[in-house]
CSV table of C-alpha atoms in Angstrom, one decimal:
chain,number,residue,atom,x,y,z
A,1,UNK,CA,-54.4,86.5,93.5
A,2,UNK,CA,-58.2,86.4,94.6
A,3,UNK,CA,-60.0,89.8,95.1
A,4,UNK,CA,-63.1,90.3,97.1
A,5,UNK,CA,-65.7,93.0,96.5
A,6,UNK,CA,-65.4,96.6,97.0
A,7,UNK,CA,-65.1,98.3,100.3
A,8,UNK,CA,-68.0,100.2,99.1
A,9,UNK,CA,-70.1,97.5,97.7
A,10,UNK,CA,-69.5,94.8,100.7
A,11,UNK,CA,-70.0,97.5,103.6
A,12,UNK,CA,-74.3,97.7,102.4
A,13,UNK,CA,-75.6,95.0,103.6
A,14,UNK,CA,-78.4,96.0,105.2
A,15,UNK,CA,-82.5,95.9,102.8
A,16,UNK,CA,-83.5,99.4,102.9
A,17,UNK,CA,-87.3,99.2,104.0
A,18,UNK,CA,-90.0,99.6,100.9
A,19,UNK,CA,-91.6,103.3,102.5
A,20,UNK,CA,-87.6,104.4,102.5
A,21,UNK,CA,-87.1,103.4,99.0
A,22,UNK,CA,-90.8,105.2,98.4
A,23,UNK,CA,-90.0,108.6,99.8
A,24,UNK,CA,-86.7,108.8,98.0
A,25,UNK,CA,-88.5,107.6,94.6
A,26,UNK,CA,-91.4,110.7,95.2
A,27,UNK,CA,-88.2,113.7,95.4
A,28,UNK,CA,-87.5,112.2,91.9
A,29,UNK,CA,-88.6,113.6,88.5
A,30,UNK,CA,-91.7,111.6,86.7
A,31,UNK,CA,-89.5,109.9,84.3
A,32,UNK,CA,-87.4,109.1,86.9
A,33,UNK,CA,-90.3,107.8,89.2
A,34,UNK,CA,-91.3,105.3,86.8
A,35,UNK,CA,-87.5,104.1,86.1
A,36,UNK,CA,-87.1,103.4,90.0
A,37,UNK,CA,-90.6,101.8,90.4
A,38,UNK,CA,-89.4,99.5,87.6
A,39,UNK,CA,-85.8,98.6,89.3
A,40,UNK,CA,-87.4,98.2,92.4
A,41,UNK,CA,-90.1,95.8,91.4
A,42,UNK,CA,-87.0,93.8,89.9
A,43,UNK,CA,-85.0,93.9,92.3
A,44,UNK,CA,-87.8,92.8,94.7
A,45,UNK,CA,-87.8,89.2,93.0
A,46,UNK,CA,-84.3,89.0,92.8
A,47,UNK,CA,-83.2,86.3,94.5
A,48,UNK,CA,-86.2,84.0,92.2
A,49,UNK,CA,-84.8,84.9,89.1
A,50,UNK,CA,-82.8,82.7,86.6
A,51,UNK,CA,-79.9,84.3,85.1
A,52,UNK,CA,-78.5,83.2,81.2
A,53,UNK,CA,-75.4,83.9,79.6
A,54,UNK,CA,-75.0,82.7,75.9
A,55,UNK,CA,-71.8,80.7,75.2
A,56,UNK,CA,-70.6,80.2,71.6
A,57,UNK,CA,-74.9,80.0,70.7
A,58,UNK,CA,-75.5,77.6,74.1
A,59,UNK,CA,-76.8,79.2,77.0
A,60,UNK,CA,-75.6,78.9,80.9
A,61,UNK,CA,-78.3,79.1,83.3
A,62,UNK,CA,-77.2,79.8,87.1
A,63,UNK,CA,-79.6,80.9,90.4
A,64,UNK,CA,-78.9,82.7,93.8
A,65,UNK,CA,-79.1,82.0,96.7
A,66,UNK,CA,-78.0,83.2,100.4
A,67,UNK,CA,-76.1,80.1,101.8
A,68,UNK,CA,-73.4,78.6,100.1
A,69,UNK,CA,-74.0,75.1,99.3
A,70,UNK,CA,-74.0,73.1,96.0
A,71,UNK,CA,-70.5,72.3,94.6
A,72,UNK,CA,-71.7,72.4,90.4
A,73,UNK,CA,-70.3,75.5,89.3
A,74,UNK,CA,-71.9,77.3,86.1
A,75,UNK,CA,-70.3,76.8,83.3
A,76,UNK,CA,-70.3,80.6,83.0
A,77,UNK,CA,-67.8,80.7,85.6
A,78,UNK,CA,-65.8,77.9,83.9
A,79,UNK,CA,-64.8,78.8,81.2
A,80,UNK,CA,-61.8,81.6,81.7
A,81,UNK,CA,-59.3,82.3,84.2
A,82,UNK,CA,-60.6,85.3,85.7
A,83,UNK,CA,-61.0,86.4,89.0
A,84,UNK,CA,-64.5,89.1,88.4
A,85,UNK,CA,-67.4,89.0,86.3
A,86,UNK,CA,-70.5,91.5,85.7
A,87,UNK,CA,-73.3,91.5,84.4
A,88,UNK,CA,-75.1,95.1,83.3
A,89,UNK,CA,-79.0,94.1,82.8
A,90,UNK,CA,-81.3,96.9,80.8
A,91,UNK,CA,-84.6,97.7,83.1
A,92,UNK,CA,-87.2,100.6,82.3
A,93,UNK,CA,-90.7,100.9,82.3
A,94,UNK,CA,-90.0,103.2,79.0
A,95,UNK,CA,-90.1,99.9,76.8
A,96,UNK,CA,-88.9,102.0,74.0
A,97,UNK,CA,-86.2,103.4,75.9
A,98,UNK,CA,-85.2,100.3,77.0
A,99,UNK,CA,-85.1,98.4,74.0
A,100,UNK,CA,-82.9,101.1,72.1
A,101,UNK,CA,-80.9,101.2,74.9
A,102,UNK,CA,-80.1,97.6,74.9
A,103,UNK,CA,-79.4,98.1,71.2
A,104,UNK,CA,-76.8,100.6,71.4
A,105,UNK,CA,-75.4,98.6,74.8
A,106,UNK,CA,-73.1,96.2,73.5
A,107,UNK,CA,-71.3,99.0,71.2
A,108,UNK,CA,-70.9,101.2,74.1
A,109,UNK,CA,-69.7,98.5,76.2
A,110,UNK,CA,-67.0,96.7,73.9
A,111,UNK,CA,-65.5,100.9,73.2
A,112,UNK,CA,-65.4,102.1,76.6
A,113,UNK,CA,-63.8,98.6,78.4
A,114,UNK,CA,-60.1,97.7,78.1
A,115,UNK,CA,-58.7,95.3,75.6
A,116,UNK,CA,-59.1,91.9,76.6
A,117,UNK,CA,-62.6,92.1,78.1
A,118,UNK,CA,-65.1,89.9,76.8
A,119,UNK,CA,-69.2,90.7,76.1
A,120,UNK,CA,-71.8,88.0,75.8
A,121,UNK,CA,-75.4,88.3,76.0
A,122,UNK,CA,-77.0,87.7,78.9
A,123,UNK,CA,-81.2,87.7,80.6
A,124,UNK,CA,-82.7,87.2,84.0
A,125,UNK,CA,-86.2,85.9,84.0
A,126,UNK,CA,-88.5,84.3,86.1
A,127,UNK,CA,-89.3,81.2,85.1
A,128,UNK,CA,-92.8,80.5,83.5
A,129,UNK,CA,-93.6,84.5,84.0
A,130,UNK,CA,-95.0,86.0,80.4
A,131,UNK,CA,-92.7,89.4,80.4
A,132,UNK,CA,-90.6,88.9,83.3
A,133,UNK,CA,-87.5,88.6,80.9
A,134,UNK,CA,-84.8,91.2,81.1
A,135,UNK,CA,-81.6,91.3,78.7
A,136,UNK,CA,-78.6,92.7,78.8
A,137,UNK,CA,-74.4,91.4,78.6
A,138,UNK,CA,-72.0,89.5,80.7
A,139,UNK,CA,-69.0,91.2,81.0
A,140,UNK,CA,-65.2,89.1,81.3
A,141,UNK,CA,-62.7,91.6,82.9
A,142,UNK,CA,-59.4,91.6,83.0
A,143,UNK,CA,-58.3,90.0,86.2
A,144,UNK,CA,-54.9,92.4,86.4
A,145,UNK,CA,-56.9,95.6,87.8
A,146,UNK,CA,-60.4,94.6,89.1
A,147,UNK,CA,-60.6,97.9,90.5
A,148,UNK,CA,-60.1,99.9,87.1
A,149,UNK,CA,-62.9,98.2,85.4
A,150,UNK,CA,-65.2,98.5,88.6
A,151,UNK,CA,-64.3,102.6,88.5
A,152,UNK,CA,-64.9,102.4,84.6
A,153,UNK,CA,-68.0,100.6,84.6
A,154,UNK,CA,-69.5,103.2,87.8
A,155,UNK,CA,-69.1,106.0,85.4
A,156,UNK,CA,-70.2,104.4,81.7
A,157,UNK,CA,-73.9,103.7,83.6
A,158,UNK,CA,-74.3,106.1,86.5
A,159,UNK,CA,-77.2,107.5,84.4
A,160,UNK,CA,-78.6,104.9,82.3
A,161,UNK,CA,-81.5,102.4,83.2
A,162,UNK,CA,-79.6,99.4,84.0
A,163,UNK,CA,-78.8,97.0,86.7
A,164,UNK,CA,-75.1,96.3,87.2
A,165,UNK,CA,-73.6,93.1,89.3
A,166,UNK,CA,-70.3,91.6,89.8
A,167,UNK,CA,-69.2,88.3,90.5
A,168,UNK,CA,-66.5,87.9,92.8
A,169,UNK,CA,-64.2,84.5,93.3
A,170,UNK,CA,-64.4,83.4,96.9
A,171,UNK,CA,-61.4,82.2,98.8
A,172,UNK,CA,-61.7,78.5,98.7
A,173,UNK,CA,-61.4,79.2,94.7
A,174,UNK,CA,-64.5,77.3,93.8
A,175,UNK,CA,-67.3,79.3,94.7
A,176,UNK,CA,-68.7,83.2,93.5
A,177,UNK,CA,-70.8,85.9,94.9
A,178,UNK,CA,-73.4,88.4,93.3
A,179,UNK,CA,-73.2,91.5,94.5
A,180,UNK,CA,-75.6,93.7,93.3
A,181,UNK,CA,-74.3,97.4,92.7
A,182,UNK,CA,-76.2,100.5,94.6
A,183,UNK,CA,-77.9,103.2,92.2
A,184,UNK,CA,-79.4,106.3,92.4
A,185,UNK,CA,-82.5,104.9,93.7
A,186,UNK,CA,-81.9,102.1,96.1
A,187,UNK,CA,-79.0,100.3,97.9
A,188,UNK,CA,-77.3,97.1,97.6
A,189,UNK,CA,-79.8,94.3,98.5
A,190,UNK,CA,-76.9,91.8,99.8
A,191,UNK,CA,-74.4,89.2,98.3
A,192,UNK,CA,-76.0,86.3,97.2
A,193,UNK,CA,-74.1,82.9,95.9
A,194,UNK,CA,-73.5,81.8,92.6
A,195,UNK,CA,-75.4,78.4,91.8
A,196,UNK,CA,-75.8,76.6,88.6
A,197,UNK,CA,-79.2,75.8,87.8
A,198,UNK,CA,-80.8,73.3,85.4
A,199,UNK,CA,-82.0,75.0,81.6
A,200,UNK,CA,-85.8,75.8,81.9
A,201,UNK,CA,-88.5,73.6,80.6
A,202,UNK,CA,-89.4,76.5,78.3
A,203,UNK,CA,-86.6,78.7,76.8
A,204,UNK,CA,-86.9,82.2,78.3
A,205,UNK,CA,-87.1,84.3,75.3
A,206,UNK,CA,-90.0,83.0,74.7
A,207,UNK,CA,-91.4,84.8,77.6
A,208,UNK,CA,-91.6,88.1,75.7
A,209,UNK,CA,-92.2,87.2,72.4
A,210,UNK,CA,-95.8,87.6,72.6
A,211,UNK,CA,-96.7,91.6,71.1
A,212,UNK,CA,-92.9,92.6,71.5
A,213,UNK,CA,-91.7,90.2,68.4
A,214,UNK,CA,-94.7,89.0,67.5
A,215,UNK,CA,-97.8,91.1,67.4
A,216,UNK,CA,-101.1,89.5,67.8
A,217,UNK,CA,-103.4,92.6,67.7
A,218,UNK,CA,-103.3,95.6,65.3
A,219,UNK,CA,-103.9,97.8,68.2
A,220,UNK,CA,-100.7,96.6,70.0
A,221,UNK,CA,-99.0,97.0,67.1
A,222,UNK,CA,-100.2,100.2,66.7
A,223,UNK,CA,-99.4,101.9,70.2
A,224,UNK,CA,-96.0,101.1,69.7
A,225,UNK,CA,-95.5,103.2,66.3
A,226,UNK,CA,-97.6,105.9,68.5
A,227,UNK,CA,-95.0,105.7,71.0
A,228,UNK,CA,-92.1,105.7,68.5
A,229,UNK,CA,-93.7,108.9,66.7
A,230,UNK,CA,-91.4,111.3,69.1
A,231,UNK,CA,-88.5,109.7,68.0
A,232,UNK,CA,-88.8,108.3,64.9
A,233,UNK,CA,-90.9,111.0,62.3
A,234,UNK,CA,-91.2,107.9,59.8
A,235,UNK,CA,-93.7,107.0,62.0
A,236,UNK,CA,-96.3,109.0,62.2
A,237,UNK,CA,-96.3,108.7,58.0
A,238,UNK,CA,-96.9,104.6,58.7
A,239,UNK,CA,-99.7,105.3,61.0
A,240,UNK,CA,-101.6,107.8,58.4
A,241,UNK,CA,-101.8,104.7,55.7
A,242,UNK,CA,-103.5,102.5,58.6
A,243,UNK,CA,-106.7,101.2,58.4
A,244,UNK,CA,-108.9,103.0,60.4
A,245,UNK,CA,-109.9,99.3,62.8
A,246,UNK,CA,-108.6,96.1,62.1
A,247,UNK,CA,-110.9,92.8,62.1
A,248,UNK,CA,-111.7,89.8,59.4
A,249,UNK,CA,-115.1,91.3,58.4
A,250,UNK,CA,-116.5,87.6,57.7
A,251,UNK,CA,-115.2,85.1,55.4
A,252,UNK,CA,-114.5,87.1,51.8
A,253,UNK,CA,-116.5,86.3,49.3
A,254,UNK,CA,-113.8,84.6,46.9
A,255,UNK,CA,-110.7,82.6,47.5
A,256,UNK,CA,-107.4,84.2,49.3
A,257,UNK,CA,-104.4,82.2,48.7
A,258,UNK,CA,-101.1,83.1,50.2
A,259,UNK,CA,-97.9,81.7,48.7
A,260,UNK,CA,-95.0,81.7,51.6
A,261,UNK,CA,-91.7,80.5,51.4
A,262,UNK,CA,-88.0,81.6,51.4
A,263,UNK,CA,-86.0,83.9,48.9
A,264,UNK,CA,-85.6,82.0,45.6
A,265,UNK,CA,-87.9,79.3,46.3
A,266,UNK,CA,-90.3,80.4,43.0
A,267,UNK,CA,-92.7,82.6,45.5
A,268,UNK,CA,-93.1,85.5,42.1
A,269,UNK,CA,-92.8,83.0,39.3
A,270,UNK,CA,-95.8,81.3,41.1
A,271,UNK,CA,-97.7,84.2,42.0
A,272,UNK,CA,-97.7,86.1,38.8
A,273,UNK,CA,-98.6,82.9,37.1
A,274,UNK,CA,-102.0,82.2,39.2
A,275,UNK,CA,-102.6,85.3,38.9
A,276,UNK,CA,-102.8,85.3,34.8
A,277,UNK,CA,-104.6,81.3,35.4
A,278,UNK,CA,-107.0,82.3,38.0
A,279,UNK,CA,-107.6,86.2,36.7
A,280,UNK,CA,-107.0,86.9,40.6
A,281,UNK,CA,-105.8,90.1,42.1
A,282,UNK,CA,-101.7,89.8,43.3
A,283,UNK,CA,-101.1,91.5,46.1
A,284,UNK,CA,-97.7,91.7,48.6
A,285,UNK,CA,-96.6,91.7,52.5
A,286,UNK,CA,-95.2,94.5,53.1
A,287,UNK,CA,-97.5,96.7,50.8
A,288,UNK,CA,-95.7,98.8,48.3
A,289,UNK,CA,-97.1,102.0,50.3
A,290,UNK,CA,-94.4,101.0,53.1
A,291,UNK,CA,-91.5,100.4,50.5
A,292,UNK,CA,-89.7,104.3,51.3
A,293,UNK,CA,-89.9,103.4,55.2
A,294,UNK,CA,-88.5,99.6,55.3
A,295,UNK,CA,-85.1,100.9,55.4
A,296,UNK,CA,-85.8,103.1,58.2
A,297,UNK,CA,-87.5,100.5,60.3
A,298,UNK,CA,-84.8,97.5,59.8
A,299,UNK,CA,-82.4,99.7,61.7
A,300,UNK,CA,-84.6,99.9,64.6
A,301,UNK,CA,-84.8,97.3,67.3
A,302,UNK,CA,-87.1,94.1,66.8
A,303,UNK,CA,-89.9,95.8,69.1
A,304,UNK,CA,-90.2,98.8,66.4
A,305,UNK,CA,-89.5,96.9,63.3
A,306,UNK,CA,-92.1,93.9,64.3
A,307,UNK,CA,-94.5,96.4,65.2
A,308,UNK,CA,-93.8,97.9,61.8
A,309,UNK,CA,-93.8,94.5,60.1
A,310,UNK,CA,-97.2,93.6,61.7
A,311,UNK,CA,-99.1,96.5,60.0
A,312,UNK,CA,-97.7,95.5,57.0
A,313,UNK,CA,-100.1,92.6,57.2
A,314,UNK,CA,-103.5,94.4,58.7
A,315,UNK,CA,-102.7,97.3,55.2
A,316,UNK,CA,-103.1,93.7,52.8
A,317,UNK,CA,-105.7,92.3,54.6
A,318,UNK,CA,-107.5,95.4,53.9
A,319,UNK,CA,-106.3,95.8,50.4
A,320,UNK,CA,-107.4,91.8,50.3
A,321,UNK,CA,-111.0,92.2,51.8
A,322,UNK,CA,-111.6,95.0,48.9
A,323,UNK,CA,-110.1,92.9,46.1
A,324,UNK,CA,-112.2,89.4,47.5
A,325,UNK,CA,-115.5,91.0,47.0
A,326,UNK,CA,-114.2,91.3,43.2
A,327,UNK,CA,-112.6,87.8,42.4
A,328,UNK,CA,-109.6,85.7,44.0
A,329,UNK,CA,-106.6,87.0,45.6
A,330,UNK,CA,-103.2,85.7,45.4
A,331,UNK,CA,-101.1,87.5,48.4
A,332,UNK,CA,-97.2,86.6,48.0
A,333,UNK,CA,-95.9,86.4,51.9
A,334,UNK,CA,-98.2,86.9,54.6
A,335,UNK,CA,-98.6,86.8,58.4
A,336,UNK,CA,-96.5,83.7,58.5
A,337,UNK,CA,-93.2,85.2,57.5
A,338,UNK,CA,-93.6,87.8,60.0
A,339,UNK,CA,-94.2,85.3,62.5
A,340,UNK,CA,-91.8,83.0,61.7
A,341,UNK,CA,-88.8,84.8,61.0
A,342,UNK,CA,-89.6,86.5,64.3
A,343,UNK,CA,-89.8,83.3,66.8
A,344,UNK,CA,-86.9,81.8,65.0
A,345,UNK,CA,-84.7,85.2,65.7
A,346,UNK,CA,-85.9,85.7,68.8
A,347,UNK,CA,-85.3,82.2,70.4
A,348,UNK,CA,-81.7,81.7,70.5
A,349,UNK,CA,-80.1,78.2,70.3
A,350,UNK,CA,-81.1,74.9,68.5
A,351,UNK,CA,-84.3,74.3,66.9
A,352,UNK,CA,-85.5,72.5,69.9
A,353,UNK,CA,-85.5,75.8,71.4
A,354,UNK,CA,-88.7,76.7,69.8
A,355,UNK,CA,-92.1,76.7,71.4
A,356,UNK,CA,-93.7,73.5,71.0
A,357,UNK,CA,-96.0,72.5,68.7
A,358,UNK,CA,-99.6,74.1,69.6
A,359,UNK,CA,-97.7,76.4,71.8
A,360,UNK,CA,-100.0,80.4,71.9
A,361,UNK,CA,-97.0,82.0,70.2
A,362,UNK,CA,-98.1,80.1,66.8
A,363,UNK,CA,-101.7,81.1,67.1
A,364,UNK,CA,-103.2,83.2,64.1
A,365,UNK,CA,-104.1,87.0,65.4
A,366,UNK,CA,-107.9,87.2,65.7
A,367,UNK,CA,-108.5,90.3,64.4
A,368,UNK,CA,-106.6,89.3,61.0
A,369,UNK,CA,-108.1,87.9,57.6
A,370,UNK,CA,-107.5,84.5,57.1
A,371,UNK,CA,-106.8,83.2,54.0
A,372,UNK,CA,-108.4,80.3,52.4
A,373,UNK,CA,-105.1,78.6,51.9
A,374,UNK,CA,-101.6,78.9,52.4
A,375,UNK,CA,-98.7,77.2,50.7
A,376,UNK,CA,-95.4,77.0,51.7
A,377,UNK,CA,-92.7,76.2,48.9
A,378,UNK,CA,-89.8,74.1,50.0
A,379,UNK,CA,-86.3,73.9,48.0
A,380,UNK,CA,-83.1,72.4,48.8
A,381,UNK,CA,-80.7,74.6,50.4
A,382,UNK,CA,-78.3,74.1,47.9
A,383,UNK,CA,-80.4,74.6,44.7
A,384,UNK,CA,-81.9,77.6,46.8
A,385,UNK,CA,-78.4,79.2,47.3
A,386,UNK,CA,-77.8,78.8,43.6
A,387,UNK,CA,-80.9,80.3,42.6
A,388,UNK,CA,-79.8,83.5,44.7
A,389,UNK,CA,-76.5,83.8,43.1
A,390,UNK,CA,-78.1,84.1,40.0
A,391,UNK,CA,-80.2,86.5,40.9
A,392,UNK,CA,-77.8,88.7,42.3
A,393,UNK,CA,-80.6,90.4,44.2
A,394,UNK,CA,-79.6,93.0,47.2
A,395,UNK,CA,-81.1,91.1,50.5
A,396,UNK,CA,-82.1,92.1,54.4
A,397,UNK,CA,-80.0,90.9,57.1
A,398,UNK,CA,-82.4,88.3,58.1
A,399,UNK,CA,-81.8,86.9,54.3
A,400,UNK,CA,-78.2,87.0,54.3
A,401,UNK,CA,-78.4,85.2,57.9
A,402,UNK,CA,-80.4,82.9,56.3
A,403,UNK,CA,-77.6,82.2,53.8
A,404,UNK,CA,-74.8,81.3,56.6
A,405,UNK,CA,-76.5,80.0,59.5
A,406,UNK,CA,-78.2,76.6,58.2
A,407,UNK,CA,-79.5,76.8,62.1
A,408,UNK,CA,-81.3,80.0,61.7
A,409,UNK,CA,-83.1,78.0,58.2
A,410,UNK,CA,-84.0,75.2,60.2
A,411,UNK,CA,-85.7,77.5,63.2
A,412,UNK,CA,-87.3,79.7,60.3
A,413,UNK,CA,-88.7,76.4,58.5
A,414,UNK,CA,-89.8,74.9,61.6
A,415,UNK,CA,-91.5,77.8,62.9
A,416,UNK,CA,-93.4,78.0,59.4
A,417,UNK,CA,-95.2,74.5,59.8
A,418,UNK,CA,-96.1,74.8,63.3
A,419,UNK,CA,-98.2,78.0,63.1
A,420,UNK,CA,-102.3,77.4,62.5
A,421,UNK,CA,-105.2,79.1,61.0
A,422,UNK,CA,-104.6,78.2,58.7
A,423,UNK,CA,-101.6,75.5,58.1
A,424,UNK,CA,-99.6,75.6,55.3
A,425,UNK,CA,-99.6,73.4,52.9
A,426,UNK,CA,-95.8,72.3,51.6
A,427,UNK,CA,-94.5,71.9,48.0
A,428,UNK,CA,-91.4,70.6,47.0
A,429,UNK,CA,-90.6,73.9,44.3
A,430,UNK,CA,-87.8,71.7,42.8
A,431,UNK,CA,-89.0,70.8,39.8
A,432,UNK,CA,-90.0,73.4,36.9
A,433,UNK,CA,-91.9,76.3,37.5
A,434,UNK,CA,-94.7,75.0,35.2
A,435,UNK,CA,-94.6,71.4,37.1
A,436,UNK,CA,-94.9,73.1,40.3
A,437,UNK,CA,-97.8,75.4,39.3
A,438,UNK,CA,-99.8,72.6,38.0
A,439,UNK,CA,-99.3,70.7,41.6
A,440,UNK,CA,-100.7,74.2,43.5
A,441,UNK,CA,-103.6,74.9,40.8
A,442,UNK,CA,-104.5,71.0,41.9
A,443,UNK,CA,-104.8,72.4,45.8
A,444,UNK,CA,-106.3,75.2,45.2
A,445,UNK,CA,-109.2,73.2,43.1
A,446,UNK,CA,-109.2,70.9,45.7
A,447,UNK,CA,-109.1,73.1,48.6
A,448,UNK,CA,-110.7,76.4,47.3
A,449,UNK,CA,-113.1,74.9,44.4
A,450,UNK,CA,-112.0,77.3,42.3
């Protein structure tokens, strides 16, 4: 049986004009103001969005339009034998609010729905617009009682800052509608037709990578602890250790060399050994002053643990620009692990997801220190999974992902070599420890003159 839309939802078809939606938004509370300003500068460019649902790790892209024409259905609507869809799509201005929210979304979702409904992740973006991305979940309902999950879903996010659609079947069985739900602010735009669209050129989560996974300024970095403060008393200890300004303060006066790399690829062995060979000072990203708060700040979402992550860096490159006055510094894990462990989370997919070589999302932060040189250290997957066996060391989520998803390696890798200012430098950290040292005191004479 095929089921059309809602009485309720169908019978609002007409675009409320912008001074009706203004009036209503100025009897509304301040928070609320900004929450309805935010939906309705969405919902504005709706019908020039892309929408993305990830498949099994693969995305499906589809667009809207007014008139039904096209025959390519998205493979979104493929896949299962249903007869509604909906998507639920997380929009504040509150970017704090809204990323916790989204957090906590999925777990709310998969309790309150009935068994046999399905959640996927899902984003709407305008293509090629830095920040336009939204995310949220597509939602697979039961086709036996459309009008249970419609009820259930009304009442699960009358209150929250969202933007609910559903997907209906039409009647010639190959064609579905959007039909974008009323909310407390606005009504129902109108129903729109389902269209596949090509992936974009670009992948769209790179859109809002820039100071929201990766942070290119301390300052950025900064306001968002600020902003987590209320909400998250860890906080306002992190900001206390700050530097009082960030900046490189000139080239330091002796060598900095940073030795990057995965878990059990040699990265201490190495470090402490240059360290006794070069009588350099051995310093560490994160600092040990943020060890008590790292457990804290993993279980927030990536906009609060980057931001966290980030000032990890700026607090070395302080403790660095003291230490180079003095002699060489050897800093085990710098900006580039931030960075890269970031863009390769962040972008779902294949590695040929990632930004492009050269791409702005590799560029060095300009207010940073860089270092001298940077070496990366390389081991076989294999040898590397041995070596952290034998360790039997207690690791982070991203580590352990690292472990089982060869994919989420590659992407980390990947994203390693393609950020500048500097490069690193690879070394194969196979063979011993006292080979490989000899090969990276070589670079650094070379490189450094040291």
């Amino acid at each position: 049986m095929t089921h059309t839309a809602p009485k309720e939802i169908t019978g609002l078809s007409q675009k409320p004009t912008t001074d009706s939606l203004f009036k209503r938004c100025r009897n509304l509370s301040q928070p609320m103001q900004l929450m309805a300003r935010r939906t309705m500068s969405v919902v504005s460019q709706w019908s020039s969005r892309i929408f993305s649902v990830e498949l099994d790790g693969a995305e499906s892209y589809f667009a809207i339009q007014e008139t039904r024409k096209g025959d390519v259905l998205p493979e979104a609507f493929r896949r299962a034998n249903r007869d509604r869809f909906y998507s639920v799509l997380v929009s504040c201005s509150d970017r704090l609010r809204q990323v916790k929210f989204h957090a906590d979304l999925e777990e709310k979702l998969l309790k309150a729905l009935p068994a046999g409904c399905a959640v996927d992740p899902m984003s709407s973006f305008l293509p090629g617009t830095r920040g336009s991305l939204i995310r949220g979940y597509f939602l697979k309902a039961s086709s036996e009682d459309p009008s249970f999950s419609d009820r259930l879903l009304r009442d699960l996010i009358k209150d929250d800052p969202v933007l609910v659609c559903s997907y209906v079947k039409c009647e010639d069985g190959g064609t579905w509608t959007q039909n974008l739900w009323p909310d407390a602010h606005s009504e129902m735009i109108k129903t729109f037709y389902v269209v596949h669209s090509e992936a974009p050129k670009v992948h769209p989560s790179t859109l809002n990578i820039i100071n929201s996974d990766v942070f290119y300024s301390f300052e950025e970095a900064r306001e968002v602890l600020k902003e987590s403060s209320d909400i998250i008393p860890e906080a306002a200890s992190v900001l206390e250790l700050l530097p009082s300004r960030a900046g490189p303060r000139g080239r330091p006066d002796f060598p900095v060399i940073v030795i990057e790399g995965l878990d059990a690829t040699g990265k201490t062995t190495l470090t402490e050994s240059l360290k006794g060979a070069l009588g350099a000072a051995l310093l560490r990203s994160p600092p040990q002053c943020l060890s008590p708060f790292r457990e804290r700040f993993d279980q927030e979402p990536p906009l609060i643990r980057r931001a966290f992550y980030a000032l990890g860096n700026y607090i070395t490159a302080d403790q660095v620009s003291q230490e180079a006055s003095k002699g060489p510094v050897i800093v085990d894990r710098f900006w580039h692990s931030t960075a890269a462990y970031a863009i390769a989370t962040a972008v779902g997919g294949p590695v040929c997801n990632l930004p492009d070589e050269g791409s702005e999302l590799y560029r060095w932060p300009s207010d940073l220190l860089e270092p001298t040189l940077v070496v990366l250290l390389t081991l076989d997957p294999e040898e590397r999974k041995r070596r952290l066996r034998d360790r039997g060391l207690i690791k982070t989520e991203e580590e352990q992902k690292l472990d089982h998803n060869q994919l989420f390696r590659l992407k980390v890798e990947q994203a390693y070599r393609r950020i500048v200012g500097p490069v690193c430098v690879t070394v194969d950290a196979s063979p011993s420890a006292d080979q490989v040292l000899r090969e990276v005191q070589l670079l650094i004479k070379t490189k450094c003159h040291l």
